[in-house]
Amino acid sequence: MNGPAPAPPPSSRLLTAYAIPGIRQISPGDDLAVEISWAIANNRVQIKDGDILVIASKLVAKADGLIRTTADRTEFERLVTEHSTGTVAARTFHTVAGAATVAITRTPHGTVQAASGLDRSNTGTRDSTGYGSVLLQPDDPDAAAEQLRAALSRRLGAQLGIVISDSSSRPWRAGVADIAIGAAGIDVLDDQRGRPDDSGRRQGVTVRAIADEIAAAADLVKGAARGLPAAVVRGMGAHVRTGGGNARELVRDFAEDWFRYGHVEAVHQSLGCQRLDVAPASADGDDDILTKVSRALAVVRRGAARTPGQSAWRMRVAGAGGQILISPADTPARSSAGGHPLIEATLGLGALVDRLQSALWCEDLQASTQYTWADNGSPTGARLSIELAAPQP
């Protein structure tokens, strides 16, 4: 960075958040700006230049008619897949209705959220199983925020910022907090790199996520479950400006994402397994040994074999999951890479054992390996004895 960083805008020492009461139930086709401005006027809420309106994404989705109906968990999970661009992690839960898979996915507008941000709460009709209407996320939250900013600024006669918020879980932390999935008329990031800290040292990495902090502050007073889906945040006027940024700026580039997959999914990807035919790991860690070992075996079988000779062997689980036995395949070993079949089979056996060890590791398992040999020194197979892996905090 050349030269000193620009001086930060003056900040307020007081931040307030006020939930807007009286917003009526939103239906498809409703003009959201009209409904929000009506509630503001009806409740005599004073709006000033520099105020930021934080609006729950489900209000936008309802007004846009982004409502679907699912009959059961399978249909809901299919809907999640259709509205995601990739799975970060997936785990199974046991419910009264049976096993359910919860996927952490990337949404089309870049956020990483549980179930692609699809929402089954406060959506209206549902049956005894808890299924029924499902709210999708807005197609373009930033565009929706800009439309609301223009309309509400005109109706309320003030220069406003808009944040469209949604709840999201966070790595390393329990619980959920609201984040900005759409924004208009505000600085979504406050880049402090190059500015001096309190000790005079120039900061090199700090970039504050202003829009997310505003969304989280508003969530302390608003809430769809309380009939308060929008709030006014005051005290951040220094970051409200015409044009402003958008929430897409808050999405970390995939190439810079250190946590692009869950730890289980990262191992599966490294083994060439893009998709499993068995249920994902339990979120509660209560899968039995047989389930874990069988899943590890499925990953190795489905993954791309990068070493020749692996097809010369077959694998099976024995001892209720306590062992994996590797033995010669029914068909004679053949060369797949132009080498001697026996040499390739020897390479393949070692590769299979290493792949199994990796797949077992992400199941919190490990194995000791005992190879078996023919009289002429050629390998005849291996036995992996499964153990619980020592925890690594």
XYZ file of C-alpha atoms in Angstrom:
393
model
C 0.000 0.000 0.000
C 1.465 3.336 -1.068
C 1.147 6.273 1.297
C -1.016 6.509 4.389
C -4.446 4.903 4.437
C -7.403 7.252 4.121
C -8.694 8.544 7.406
C -11.667 6.574 8.703
C -15.032 8.302 8.775
C -16.019 9.742 12.138
C -17.965 7.163 14.103
C -20.803 7.582 16.541
C -20.275 6.616 20.159
C -23.889 5.523 20.429
C -25.546 2.687 18.533
C -29.278 2.018 18.806
C -31.483 -0.669 17.316
C -35.265 -0.424 17.319
C -37.583 -3.160 16.062
C -40.411 -1.858 13.876
C -43.755 -3.110 15.197
C -46.918 -3.592 13.186
C -45.581 -4.968 9.893
C -48.468 -6.972 8.511
C -48.223 -10.552 7.248
C -46.599 -10.413 3.829
C -48.142 -12.306 0.914
C -46.835 -12.910 -2.615
C -47.164 -9.743 -4.686
C -47.217 -7.325 -1.750
C -45.190 -4.128 -2.106
C -42.704 -4.512 0.723
C -41.677 -0.851 0.699
C -45.319 0.170 1.125
C -45.854 -2.265 4.010
C -42.705 -1.234 5.870
C -43.263 2.512 5.406
C -46.886 2.079 6.542
C -45.727 0.361 9.766
C -43.141 3.084 10.355
C -45.696 5.848 9.886
C -48.426 4.058 11.848
C -46.114 3.591 14.843
C -44.621 7.099 14.531
C -41.092 5.771 14.165
C -38.806 8.684 13.341
C -36.454 8.003 10.430
C -33.351 10.152 9.814
C -30.587 10.415 7.246
C -27.995 7.733 7.925
C -30.423 5.227 9.432
C -30.083 1.614 8.302
C -33.124 -0.616 7.908
C -32.393 -4.294 8.540
C -35.017 -6.541 6.969
C -35.352 -10.297 7.385
C -34.794 -12.142 4.122
C -38.017 -14.092 4.569
C -40.014 -10.875 4.105
C -38.423 -10.397 0.691
C -38.940 -14.063 -0.180
C -42.632 -13.937 0.772
C -43.264 -10.783 -1.225
C -41.524 -12.356 -4.238
C -43.595 -15.534 -3.916
C -40.553 -17.745 -3.332
C -42.564 -20.420 -1.553
C -42.439 -24.132 -2.286
C -44.245 -27.111 -0.789
C -42.552 -30.310 0.377
C -44.347 -33.442 1.507
C -41.513 -35.002 3.500
C -37.862 -34.797 4.462
C -36.706 -36.353 1.195
C -38.407 -33.652 -0.857
C -36.986 -30.944 1.406
C -33.447 -32.298 1.038
C -33.906 -32.457 -2.746
C -35.013 -28.820 -2.704
C -31.872 -27.897 -0.744
C -29.694 -29.573 -3.374
C -31.509 -27.775 -6.206
C -30.845 -24.400 -4.564
C -27.164 -24.858 -3.783
C -23.986 -24.682 -5.803
C -22.036 -27.206 -3.723
C -21.963 -29.042 -0.404
C -19.453 -27.992 2.233
C -20.424 -30.631 4.790
C -23.319 -32.993 5.470
C -24.290 -34.902 8.600
C -27.181 -37.122 9.631
C -29.524 -36.622 12.556
C -31.940 -39.090 14.070
C -35.472 -37.716 14.460
C -38.810 -39.210 15.433
C -39.636 -39.356 11.725
C -36.390 -41.186 10.901
C -32.928 -40.201 9.705
C -32.496 -36.711 8.305
C -29.524 -35.185 6.510
C -28.526 -31.604 7.204
C -26.211 -30.124 4.588
C -24.094 -26.990 4.880
C -24.079 -25.637 1.344
C -22.974 -22.742 -0.813
C -25.910 -20.699 -2.010
C -26.135 -19.199 -5.506
C -25.230 -15.756 -4.109
C -22.150 -17.095 -2.327
C -23.034 -17.486 1.350
C -22.400 -20.757 3.185
C -25.468 -21.747 5.201
C -27.315 -24.743 6.552
C -29.871 -26.102 4.075
C -28.983 -23.389 1.529
C -30.754 -20.877 3.760
C -34.153 -22.505 3.108
C -36.594 -21.739 5.903
C -39.510 -23.827 7.203
C -40.407 -21.565 10.139
C -43.274 -19.078 10.042
C -44.254 -20.131 6.536
C -47.874 -21.035 7.070
C -49.420 -24.439 6.401
C -47.610 -27.593 7.500
C -48.676 -31.113 8.392
C -48.130 -33.180 11.535
C -44.612 -34.153 10.395
C -43.543 -30.502 10.285
C -43.396 -30.271 6.509
C -45.325 -28.037 4.191
C -44.342 -24.582 2.965
C -40.662 -23.767 2.514
C -39.273 -20.281 1.898
C -36.421 -19.966 -0.549
C -33.864 -17.184 -0.339
C -34.246 -14.111 -2.556
C -32.903 -14.688 -6.056
C -30.684 -11.578 -5.883
C -30.531 -10.158 -2.338
C -28.319 -7.222 -3.328
C -30.702 -6.173 -6.102
C -33.639 -6.516 -3.700
C -31.809 -4.355 -1.158
C -31.176 -1.646 -3.760
C -34.834 -1.621 -4.820
C -35.927 -1.250 -1.196
C -33.327 1.453 -0.556
C -34.555 3.549 -3.469
C -38.243 3.075 -2.652
C -37.994 3.578 1.121
C -35.603 6.540 0.862
C -38.104 8.211 -1.452
C -41.132 7.388 0.710
C -39.490 8.306 4.019
C -37.566 11.321 2.750
C -34.205 10.209 4.133
C -30.949 8.767 2.852
C -31.024 5.183 4.088
C -28.918 2.069 4.059
C -30.533 -1.343 3.676
C -29.375 -4.725 4.967
C -31.234 -7.953 4.169
C -30.352 -10.410 6.901
C -30.554 -14.123 7.529
C -29.395 -16.351 10.368
C -26.306 -18.482 9.924
C -24.230 -20.851 12.012
C -20.522 -20.124 12.397
C -17.393 -22.309 12.422
C -15.823 -22.676 15.872
C -18.795 -21.065 17.633
C -22.036 -22.466 19.033
C -25.352 -20.900 18.098
C -26.410 -18.756 15.165
C -26.127 -15.054 14.395
C -27.604 -12.907 11.651
C -25.455 -12.017 8.655
C -26.030 -9.699 5.704
C -26.975 -11.583 2.533
C -28.014 -8.376 0.744
C -27.003 -4.746 1.188
C -27.347 -1.356 -0.482
C -26.372 2.205 0.382
C -23.754 1.274 2.991
C -20.104 0.327 3.248
C -20.284 -3.411 3.867
C -16.590 -3.581 4.785
C -14.381 -1.222 6.759
C -10.828 -1.766 5.525
C -8.505 -0.705 8.331
C -5.311 -1.929 6.692
C -2.690 0.803 6.774
C -4.342 2.706 9.604
C -2.504 3.012 12.906
C -3.781 1.078 15.902
C -3.803 2.532 19.429
C -0.071 1.889 19.684
C 0.707 3.590 16.396
C 1.459 0.329 14.579
C 0.047 0.182 11.040
C -2.555 -2.544 10.752
C -1.967 -5.120 8.040
C -4.939 -7.508 7.976
C -7.977 -6.039 9.746
C -11.093 -5.617 7.619
C -14.290 -5.250 9.661
C -17.485 -6.804 8.327
C -19.692 -3.767 8.976
C -22.842 -5.151 7.328
C -22.684 -8.411 9.301
C -22.213 -6.519 12.557
C -25.235 -4.342 11.763
C -27.318 -7.430 10.949
C -26.322 -9.070 14.230
C -27.073 -5.926 16.240
C -30.545 -5.655 14.712
C -31.268 -9.308 15.425
C -31.026 -8.610 19.153
C -34.295 -6.671 18.959
C -36.094 -8.087 15.950
C -37.232 -11.642 15.225
C -39.810 -13.312 13.033
C -40.959 -15.461 15.942
C -41.887 -12.219 17.767
C -43.583 -10.669 14.774
C -40.754 -8.144 14.404
C -39.024 -8.884 11.086
C -37.345 -5.500 10.618
C -35.418 -2.978 12.682
C -33.843 0.471 12.422
C -30.167 0.745 13.362
C -28.907 4.256 14.123
C -25.343 5.379 14.800
C -23.640 3.994 11.672
C -24.420 6.984 9.465
C -20.731 7.452 8.668
C -20.986 4.266 6.590
C -24.201 5.185 4.761
C -23.593 6.633 1.315
C -25.125 6.756 -2.120
C -23.995 3.754 -4.109
C -22.316 1.940 -1.254
C -21.284 -1.678 -1.446
C -23.122 -4.957 -1.667
C -23.173 -8.128 0.392
C -21.411 -10.075 -2.330
C -18.232 -8.307 -1.193
C -18.499 -10.245 2.077
C -18.138 -13.597 0.329
C -14.605 -14.924 0.539
C -13.199 -16.153 -2.760
C -13.217 -19.930 -3.036
C -9.468 -19.969 -3.673
C -8.893 -18.111 -0.376
C -11.322 -20.224 1.649
C -9.395 -22.290 4.185
C -12.599 -24.089 5.180
C -14.146 -24.901 1.820
C -15.078 -28.419 3.030
C -15.790 -30.123 6.333
C -12.970 -32.312 7.638
C -14.760 -35.499 6.559
C -15.613 -34.129 3.119
C -12.039 -32.903 2.582
C -10.705 -36.430 3.030
C -13.384 -37.847 0.731
C -12.509 -35.285 -1.930
C -8.808 -36.120 -1.642
C -9.657 -39.788 -2.208
C -11.563 -38.912 -5.369
C -15.001 -39.568 -3.886
C -17.315 -36.798 -5.072
C -20.557 -38.357 -3.867
C -21.449 -41.127 -1.425
C -24.105 -43.805 -1.880
C -24.443 -44.224 1.900
C -25.650 -41.861 4.612
C -23.204 -39.155 5.755
C -21.587 -39.333 9.167
C -23.738 -38.729 12.218
C -23.691 -35.194 13.553
C -23.868 -36.599 17.071
C -20.918 -38.963 16.573
C -23.062 -41.938 17.602
C -22.525 -44.155 14.532
C -21.415 -47.643 15.539
C -18.107 -49.123 14.387
C -19.700 -51.203 11.625
C -21.418 -48.123 10.143
C -18.196 -46.111 10.235
C -16.057 -48.849 8.719
C -18.635 -49.593 6.025
C -18.738 -45.907 5.076
C -14.929 -45.743 4.900
C -14.952 -48.785 2.637
C -17.606 -47.179 0.416
C -15.451 -44.052 0.059
C -12.422 -46.087 -1.038
C -14.480 -48.140 -3.469
C -16.145 -45.118 -5.031
C -13.075 -42.919 -5.137
C -10.862 -42.700 -8.193
C -7.972 -45.219 -8.106
C -4.769 -43.329 -8.913
C -2.375 -46.256 -8.463
C -2.437 -49.338 -10.735
C -3.182 -52.782 -9.360
C -6.033 -51.922 -6.984
C -8.524 -53.895 -9.055
C -6.512 -57.028 -8.266
C -7.964 -56.988 -4.745
C -11.320 -57.165 -3.074
C -12.209 -55.747 0.345
C -14.792 -56.801 2.882
C -15.723 -55.943 6.446
C -15.464 -58.700 9.043
C -15.943 -59.095 12.776
C -18.876 -56.655 13.076
C -16.660 -53.859 11.819
C -13.577 -54.838 13.762
C -11.607 -55.830 10.670
C -11.236 -55.116 6.971
C -9.935 -58.069 4.975
C -8.187 -57.583 1.634
C -7.859 -60.680 -0.544
C -7.183 -61.419 -4.224
C -10.020 -60.637 -6.612
C -11.844 -63.493 -8.304
C -10.316 -62.640 -11.676
C -6.549 -63.018 -12.268
C -4.477 -59.869 -11.879
C -3.923 -57.981 -15.116
C -1.708 -55.080 -16.023
C -3.421 -51.699 -16.296
C -0.329 -49.502 -16.630
C 1.999 -51.613 -18.780
C 3.877 -53.175 -15.880
C 4.127 -56.707 -14.565
C 0.739 -57.746 -13.096
C 2.329 -58.917 -9.845
C 4.264 -55.674 -9.369
C 1.162 -53.619 -10.114
C -0.892 -55.720 -7.686
C 1.740 -55.142 -4.987
C 1.552 -51.376 -5.569
C -2.230 -51.552 -5.577
C -2.372 -53.369 -2.243
C -0.225 -50.724 -0.554
C -2.336 -47.949 -2.085
C -5.576 -49.566 -0.856
C -4.235 -49.834 2.682
C -3.200 -46.165 2.689
C -6.563 -45.088 1.247
C -8.413 -47.108 3.877
C -6.309 -45.568 6.653
C -7.227 -42.070 5.403
C -10.934 -42.895 5.123
C -10.910 -44.416 8.611
C -9.149 -41.384 10.084
C -12.045 -39.027 9.316
C -14.336 -41.535 11.069
C -12.168 -41.166 14.209
C -10.781 -44.652 13.619
C -7.354 -46.073 12.939
C -6.065 -49.523 12.020
C -3.025 -51.720 12.427
C -2.166 -53.665 9.277
C -0.931 -57.220 8.948
C 0.135 -58.298 5.449
C 0.094 -61.914 4.277
C 2.637 -63.367 1.853
C 3.005 -66.384 -0.400
C 6.041 -68.681 -0.199
C 7.560 -66.916 -3.205
C 7.371 -63.556 -1.426
C 4.401 -62.134 -3.340
C 1.589 -60.515 -1.330
C -1.636 -62.443 -0.812
C -3.606 -59.768 1.054
C -3.856 -57.810 4.295
C -5.893 -57.605 7.469
C -6.674 -54.215 9.005
C -7.639 -54.361 12.677
C -9.801 -51.359 13.563
C -9.276 -49.275 16.701
C -10.658 -46.016 18.030
C -8.312 -43.167 17.181
C -6.851 -41.179 20.039
C -8.591 -37.779 20.217
C -6.544 -34.867 18.906
C -7.835 -31.618 20.481
